[in-house]
Amino acid sequence: MLSRRRLAALTVAGVVLTYTGPAWADGGVTECDTMICLDATDTDTGTATKAPASDQVKPSGAAAGEPTCSWHGVAWPCSNADLGWFNNADGCYWRQLNPQPPAGDPSWSGHQPGDGAVYSAVCLTPDGGMSSSPDQWLQNPPPGYGGGVDVAALARQAVDTMQLTGPQIGMAPAPGSTGLVGMPVWMWTTVSPTTWGPNTKSVTAGAVTVTATAHATQIAWSMGDGHTVTCTGPGTPYEPSYGAHSSPDCGHTYTSTSARQDGGKFHVSAATTWNVDWTGAGQKGQLTLTRTSATDVAVAEAQAVVKP
């Protein structure tokens, strides 16, 4: 509550809002229905004493030429060091509590610390005053929090710096050689931050920093013969010692030749699905992306040699 501060008035965009009490007794504030209130600094008389101009709360913005928000046609600074960030949708200043209440506090509404956050709100009232609301839990900050920075857009910028790609395709038989009908084909990708992850990057705009972490969840291999193989891991690179065994986690067997395909080869494409988890300015979210690579493979029928 601002009632614990020596506050007399809130001067914003030329509008002065004063506490209209009365809520004074025994030299102190016994109740305060608005957030614009005074501590009883004159304990001898029990009289509320208006704080000097230097002690008045003046949210930054209006005088400094910084961005202003609007509520019922009146301009309000979009931020204030004491009150937080202004939400045009509800006419309230919102501030994330620091430190956050302990686990089990009623303000969490049954949620746990780390799942969203608890905020205080100071709202404009129809009679020209301001009132406080009970501290409350929100999954994500309200609109305008963080100075209007588009946190999700920052997350996408972070993803752009990752340079995520489709698989660095590995196959056996290798592209450029010829496989055989009925023989197992192994598929995999080289594992790196750009081809499988994890990959973490941060982007900062003003006072807001967003950190994003990407990791691949699957690769969908379109084998060119009408079949698709979905692998939930990067696959196992083939070694000559494996012989004619099938891949343990990502493989395919062709049942026809590629002779009738364009160029006499199957066109193989591999699409990696990336999940990106991001956090910043008390918000969090997830993006899903797809990156594709491709190659061509030739498949022939084995020719039996019959001796006379």
Tab-separated table of C-alpha atoms in Angstrom:
chain	number	residue	atom	x	y	z
A	1	MET	CA	0.000	0.000	0.000
A	2	LEU	CA	1.226	3.471	-0.822
A	3	SER	CA	-0.269	4.528	2.526
A	4	ARG	CA	3.056	3.643	4.075
A	5	ARG	CA	4.763	6.328	2.045
A	6	ARG	CA	4.642	10.077	2.572
A	7	LEU	CA	2.412	10.723	-0.412
A	8	ALA	CA	0.038	13.620	-0.770
A	9	ALA	CA	-0.915	13.694	-4.417
A	10	LEU	CA	-0.312	12.102	-7.754
A	11	THR	CA	0.380	14.619	-10.483
A	12	VAL	CA	0.122	13.146	-13.954
A	13	ALA	CA	-0.362	14.879	-17.298
A	14	GLY	CA	-1.510	18.031	-15.512
A	15	VAL	CA	-4.120	16.222	-13.386
A	16	VAL	CA	-3.700	16.253	-9.600
A	17	LEU	CA	-5.433	13.466	-7.711
A	18	THR	CA	-5.586	13.927	-3.965
A	19	TYR	CA	-6.615	11.664	-1.159
A	20	THR	CA	-10.093	12.602	-0.003
A	21	GLY	CA	-10.263	10.622	3.310
A	22	PRO	CA	-11.079	11.043	6.049
A	23	ALA	CA	-9.178	8.072	7.368
A	24	TRP	CA	-7.169	9.531	10.188
A	25	ALA	CA	-7.199	8.736	13.870
A	26	ASP	CA	-4.687	8.443	16.669
A	27	GLY	CA	-2.000	10.066	14.565
A	28	GLY	CA	-2.042	7.382	11.863
A	29	VAL	CA	-3.913	5.977	8.917
A	30	THR	CA	-6.503	3.533	10.193
A	31	GLU	CA	-7.937	2.709	6.801
A	32	CYS	CA	-7.320	3.834	3.278
A	33	ASP	CA	-9.821	3.197	0.518
A	34	THR	CA	-7.587	4.592	-2.188
A	35	MET	CA	-3.969	4.313	-3.090
A	36	ILE	CA	-3.522	8.082	-2.796
A	37	CYS	CA	-3.113	8.505	0.937
A	38	LEU	CA	-0.918	10.163	3.494
A	39	ASP	CA	0.922	8.757	6.451
A	40	ALA	CA	0.059	10.758	9.561
A	41	THR	CA	3.311	12.558	10.005
A	42	ASP	CA	1.938	14.975	12.646
A	43	THR	CA	1.465	12.498	15.471
A	44	ASP	CA	1.006	15.232	18.094
A	45	THR	CA	-2.177	16.604	16.586
A	46	GLY	CA	-3.379	13.683	14.555
A	47	THR	CA	-3.600	16.042	11.585
A	48	ALA	CA	-2.690	14.951	8.110
A	49	THR	CA	0.074	17.116	6.736
A	50	LYS	CA	0.425	17.518	2.997
A	51	ALA	CA	3.819	16.403	1.776
A	52	PRO	CA	5.958	18.974	0.001
A	53	ALA	CA	6.062	18.995	-3.770
A	54	SER	CA	9.357	17.103	-3.769
A	55	ASP	CA	7.632	14.139	-2.081
A	56	GLN	CA	4.736	13.959	-4.523
A	57	VAL	CA	4.640	10.948	-6.798
A	58	LYS	CA	5.152	12.024	-10.374
A	59	PRO	CA	5.091	9.032	-12.734
A	60	SER	CA	7.678	9.571	-15.417
A	61	GLY	CA	6.577	10.223	-18.950
A	62	ALA	CA	4.371	13.271	-19.240
A	63	ALA	CA	6.980	15.877	-18.441
A	64	ALA	CA	9.923	14.025	-19.941
A	65	GLY	CA	8.304	13.460	-23.315
A	66	GLU	CA	8.303	9.712	-22.785
A	67	PRO	CA	5.488	7.502	-24.144
A	68	THR	CA	2.042	8.169	-22.697
A	69	CYS	CA	-0.946	5.890	-22.399
A	70	SER	CA	-4.625	6.850	-22.324
A	71	TRP	CA	-7.640	6.236	-20.107
A	72	HIS	CA	-10.994	7.828	-20.996
A	73	GLY	CA	-9.257	10.384	-23.155
A	74	VAL	CA	-6.733	11.473	-20.525
A	75	ALA	CA	-3.029	10.869	-21.137
A	76	TRP	CA	-1.172	8.912	-18.461
A	77	PRO	CA	2.522	8.034	-18.327
A	78	CYS	CA	2.998	4.422	-19.314
A	79	SER	CA	5.257	3.693	-16.356
A	80	ASN	CA	6.014	4.819	-12.833
A	81	ALA	CA	8.824	3.663	-10.595
A	82	ASP	CA	6.436	3.080	-7.679
A	83	LEU	CA	3.275	1.928	-9.411
A	84	GLY	CA	4.530	-0.105	-12.358
A	85	TRP	CA	3.224	-0.242	-15.942
A	86	PHE	CA	-0.051	1.193	-17.195
A	87	ASN	CA	-2.651	-1.003	-18.902
A	88	ASN	CA	-4.869	0.955	-21.303
A	89	ALA	CA	-7.474	-1.798	-21.165
A	90	ASP	CA	-8.340	-1.440	-17.471
A	91	GLY	CA	-6.787	1.888	-16.399
A	92	CYS	CA	-4.505	0.266	-13.856
A	93	TYR	CA	-0.831	0.428	-13.045
A	94	TRP	CA	0.530	-3.092	-12.570
A	95	ARG	CA	3.700	-4.027	-10.725
A	96	GLN	CA	5.207	-7.478	-10.256
A	97	LEU	CA	5.946	-8.002	-6.572
A	98	ASN	CA	9.614	-8.303	-5.713
A	99	PRO	CA	10.203	-10.461	-3.847
A	100	GLN	CA	7.301	-12.701	-4.764
A	101	PRO	CA	5.078	-14.034	-1.948
A	102	PRO	CA	6.111	-17.396	-0.493
A	103	ALA	CA	4.568	-20.615	-1.731
A	104	GLY	CA	1.135	-21.172	-0.254
A	105	ASP	CA	0.313	-17.479	0.043
A	106	PRO	CA	-3.362	-16.904	-0.887
A	107	SER	CA	-2.332	-14.432	-3.579
A	108	TRP	CA	-0.989	-17.352	-5.649
A	109	SER	CA	-4.579	-18.615	-6.053
A	110	GLY	CA	-3.390	-22.198	-5.780
A	111	HIS	CA	-0.485	-21.801	-8.193
A	112	GLN	CA	3.173	-22.308	-7.407
A	113	PRO	CA	6.049	-19.792	-7.623
A	114	GLY	CA	7.488	-19.922	-11.120
A	115	ASP	CA	4.058	-20.457	-12.666
A	116	GLY	CA	3.199	-16.904	-13.650
A	117	ALA	CA	3.674	-14.203	-11.014
A	118	VAL	CA	1.854	-12.143	-8.382
A	119	TYR	CA	1.154	-8.480	-9.164
A	120	SER	CA	-0.169	-5.433	-7.363
A	121	ALA	CA	-2.618	-3.130	-9.144
A	122	VAL	CA	-3.422	0.546	-8.639
A	123	CYS	CA	-6.440	1.565	-10.712
A	124	LEU	CA	-8.060	4.843	-11.702
A	125	THR	CA	-11.581	5.267	-10.355
A	126	PRO	CA	-14.639	6.967	-11.930
A	127	ASP	CA	-14.543	9.732	-9.322
A	128	GLY	CA	-11.024	10.767	-10.325
A	129	GLY	CA	-9.153	8.922	-7.608
A	130	MET	CA	-7.099	5.774	-7.531
A	131	SER	CA	-7.753	2.549	-5.687
A	132	SER	CA	-5.742	-0.545	-4.928
A	133	SER	CA	-6.747	-4.120	-5.654
A	134	PRO	CA	-5.677	-7.189	-3.712
A	135	ASP	CA	-2.419	-8.698	-4.934
A	136	GLN	CA	-3.265	-11.261	-7.565
A	137	TRP	CA	-1.729	-14.018	-9.651
A	138	LEU	CA	-1.488	-13.682	-13.433
A	139	GLN	CA	-0.179	-16.269	-15.871
A	140	ASN	CA	1.269	-13.503	-18.063
A	141	PRO	CA	1.751	-9.778	-17.421
A	142	PRO	CA	-1.123	-7.536	-18.554
A	143	PRO	CA	-0.923	-5.549	-21.808
A	144	GLY	CA	1.587	-2.725	-21.703
A	145	TYR	CA	3.781	-4.358	-19.072
A	146	GLY	CA	7.473	-3.838	-19.754
A	147	GLY	CA	6.981	-0.596	-21.634
A	148	GLY	CA	4.940	-2.039	-24.439
A	149	VAL	CA	7.795	-4.226	-25.669
A	150	ASP	CA	6.441	-7.094	-27.778
A	151	VAL	CA	8.028	-9.917	-25.826
A	152	ALA	CA	6.888	-12.582	-28.298
A	153	ALA	CA	8.518	-10.609	-31.122
A	154	LEU	CA	11.769	-10.548	-29.158
A	155	ALA	CA	11.489	-14.324	-28.807
A	156	ARG	CA	11.242	-14.643	-32.584
A	157	GLN	CA	14.314	-12.425	-32.946
A	158	ALA	CA	16.171	-14.737	-30.585
A	159	VAL	CA	15.178	-17.681	-32.773
A	160	ASP	CA	16.482	-15.888	-35.868
A	161	THR	CA	19.923	-15.641	-34.275
A	162	MET	CA	19.996	-19.422	-33.712
A	163	GLN	CA	20.201	-20.177	-37.467
A	164	LEU	CA	18.231	-23.381	-37.045
A	165	THR	CA	18.315	-25.710	-40.052
A	166	GLY	CA	16.887	-28.958	-41.274
A	167	PRO	CA	18.843	-32.175	-40.711
A	168	GLN	CA	22.402	-32.536	-41.865
A	169	ILE	CA	21.351	-35.659	-43.680
A	170	GLY	CA	23.205	-38.905	-43.215
A	171	MET	CA	22.049	-42.031	-45.046
A	172	ALA	CA	23.320	-45.514	-45.712
A	173	PRO	CA	23.594	-46.299	-48.528
A	174	ALA	CA	24.971	-42.791	-48.899
A	175	PRO	CA	23.584	-40.332	-51.444
A	176	GLY	CA	25.648	-40.724	-54.582
A	177	SER	CA	25.801	-44.498	-54.213
A	178	THR	CA	23.126	-47.017	-55.144
A	179	GLY	CA	21.010	-48.915	-52.659
A	180	LEU	CA	19.180	-52.149	-53.254
A	181	VAL	CA	15.535	-53.083	-53.083
A	182	GLY	CA	14.859	-55.011	-49.892
A	183	MET	CA	17.993	-53.805	-48.111
A	184	PRO	CA	17.621	-51.621	-44.992
A	185	VAL	CA	18.309	-47.913	-45.283
A	186	TRP	CA	19.625	-45.987	-42.280
A	187	MET	CA	18.787	-42.267	-41.777
A	188	TRP	CA	20.212	-39.810	-39.270
A	189	THR	CA	21.327	-36.227	-38.744
A	190	THR	CA	24.554	-34.878	-37.355
A	191	VAL	CA	23.769	-33.537	-33.881
A	192	SER	CA	24.705	-29.876	-33.399
A	193	PRO	CA	23.042	-26.750	-31.947
A	194	THR	CA	21.684	-25.808	-35.385
A	195	THR	CA	20.590	-29.278	-36.557
A	196	TRP	CA	19.175	-30.846	-33.375
A	197	GLY	CA	19.818	-28.610	-30.376
A	198	PRO	CA	19.623	-27.574	-27.675
A	199	ASN	CA	20.255	-24.021	-28.795
A	200	THR	CA	19.850	-21.036	-26.437
A	201	LYS	CA	19.950	-17.342	-27.362
A	202	SER	CA	18.907	-14.083	-25.670
A	203	VAL	CA	17.776	-10.758	-27.121
A	204	THR	CA	17.433	-7.494	-25.180
A	205	ALA	CA	15.293	-4.438	-25.952
A	206	GLY	CA	15.416	-1.662	-23.384
A	207	ALA	CA	14.949	-3.202	-19.954
A	208	VAL	CA	13.449	-6.422	-21.321
A	209	THR	CA	15.535	-9.524	-22.036
A	210	VAL	CA	14.028	-12.604	-23.639
A	211	THR	CA	15.810	-15.964	-23.540
A	212	ALA	CA	14.769	-18.741	-25.927
A	213	THR	CA	15.863	-22.384	-26.003
A	214	ALA	CA	15.197	-24.577	-29.046
A	215	HIS	CA	15.294	-28.340	-29.252
A	216	ALA	CA	14.229	-30.681	-32.042
A	217	THR	CA	11.473	-33.155	-31.279
A	218	GLN	CA	11.251	-35.225	-34.465
A	219	ILE	CA	12.285	-35.606	-38.083
A	220	ALA	CA	9.703	-36.628	-40.693
A	221	TRP	CA	11.485	-38.377	-43.579
A	222	SER	CA	9.587	-38.409	-46.877
A	223	MET	CA	11.313	-41.245	-48.718
A	224	GLY	CA	10.162	-40.417	-52.245
A	225	ASP	CA	8.321	-43.708	-52.727
A	226	GLY	CA	5.104	-42.557	-51.041
A	227	HIS	CA	6.200	-43.541	-47.538
A	228	THR	CA	7.011	-41.249	-44.605
A	229	VAL	CA	9.073	-42.306	-41.610
A	230	THR	CA	8.841	-40.202	-38.439
A	231	CYS	CA	11.807	-40.493	-36.079
A	232	THR	CA	11.678	-38.970	-32.594
A	233	GLY	CA	15.445	-38.910	-32.256
A	234	PRO	CA	18.353	-37.851	-34.458
A	235	GLY	CA	18.906	-41.410	-35.660
A	236	THR	CA	21.938	-43.656	-35.409
A	237	PRO	CA	24.871	-43.171	-37.804
A	238	TYR	CA	25.655	-46.325	-39.763
A	239	GLU	CA	28.892	-48.224	-39.206
A	240	PRO	CA	30.186	-50.960	-41.565
A	241	SER	CA	30.252	-53.360	-38.623
A	242	TYR	CA	26.433	-53.224	-38.523
A	243	GLY	CA	26.266	-55.157	-41.791
A	244	ALA	CA	22.794	-55.685	-43.209
A	245	HIS	CA	20.979	-55.050	-39.911
A	246	SER	CA	18.148	-52.503	-39.786
A	247	SER	CA	18.562	-49.193	-37.968
A	248	PRO	CA	17.454	-49.444	-34.332
A	249	ASP	CA	15.593	-46.124	-34.390
A	250	CYS	CA	15.308	-44.544	-37.851
A	251	GLY	CA	15.240	-46.667	-40.977
A	252	HIS	CA	13.326	-47.662	-44.111
A	253	THR	CA	13.305	-50.425	-46.702
A	254	TYR	CA	12.523	-49.706	-50.351
A	255	THR	CA	10.321	-52.255	-52.122
A	256	SER	CA	10.726	-50.813	-55.611
A	257	THR	CA	13.481	-49.289	-57.694
A	258	SER	CA	13.904	-45.609	-58.423
A	259	ALA	CA	14.360	-46.276	-62.158
A	260	ARG	CA	11.084	-44.584	-63.115
A	261	GLN	CA	11.655	-41.508	-60.972
A	262	ASP	CA	12.952	-38.205	-62.360
A	263	GLY	CA	16.678	-38.629	-62.790
A	264	GLY	CA	16.365	-42.260	-61.775
A	265	LYS	CA	16.422	-41.381	-58.079
A	266	PHE	CA	14.028	-41.018	-55.167
A	267	HIS	CA	13.802	-37.448	-53.864
A	268	VAL	CA	14.121	-37.648	-50.064
A	269	SER	CA	13.142	-34.716	-47.848
A	270	ALA	CA	13.617	-34.540	-44.090
A	271	ALA	CA	11.630	-32.013	-42.015
A	272	THR	CA	12.762	-31.291	-38.462
A	273	THR	CA	10.188	-30.032	-35.964
A	274	TRP	CA	11.663	-27.587	-33.462
A	275	ASN	CA	10.060	-26.542	-30.184
A	276	VAL	CA	11.246	-23.220	-28.763
A	277	ASP	CA	10.526	-22.312	-25.127
A	278	TRP	CA	11.008	-18.650	-24.243
A	279	THR	CA	10.773	-16.457	-21.145
A	280	GLY	CA	11.082	-12.717	-20.541
A	281	ALA	CA	9.488	-9.808	-18.649
A	282	GLY	CA	7.528	-12.289	-16.552
A	283	GLN	CA	6.047	-13.909	-19.644
A	284	LYS	CA	6.672	-17.274	-21.230
A	285	GLY	CA	5.597	-19.101	-24.342
A	286	GLN	CA	6.450	-21.696	-26.952
A	287	LEU	CA	7.030	-21.584	-30.694
A	288	THR	CA	6.942	-24.540	-33.094
A	289	LEU	CA	9.066	-24.364	-36.237
A	290	THR	CA	9.871	-26.665	-39.163
A	291	ARG	CA	13.128	-26.764	-41.093
A	292	THR	CA	13.666	-29.023	-44.120
A	293	SER	CA	16.632	-30.572	-45.922
A	294	ALA	CA	16.638	-32.827	-48.995
A	295	THR	CA	18.751	-35.233	-51.042
A	296	ASP	CA	18.328	-37.850	-53.804
A	297	VAL	CA	19.030	-41.577	-53.612
A	298	ALA	CA	19.177	-44.266	-56.267
A	299	VAL	CA	17.727	-47.715	-55.555
A	300	ALA	CA	18.185	-50.677	-57.894
A	301	GLU	CA	17.204	-54.307	-57.946
A	302	ALA	CA	19.859	-56.839	-57.122
A	303	GLN	CA	20.927	-58.786	-60.195
A	304	ALA	CA	21.484	-62.466	-59.789
A	305	VAL	CA	24.370	-63.942	-61.720
A	306	VAL	CA	23.682	-67.477	-62.994
A	307	LYS	CA	26.616	-69.573	-64.156
A	308	PRO	CA	26.000	-71.995	-67.036
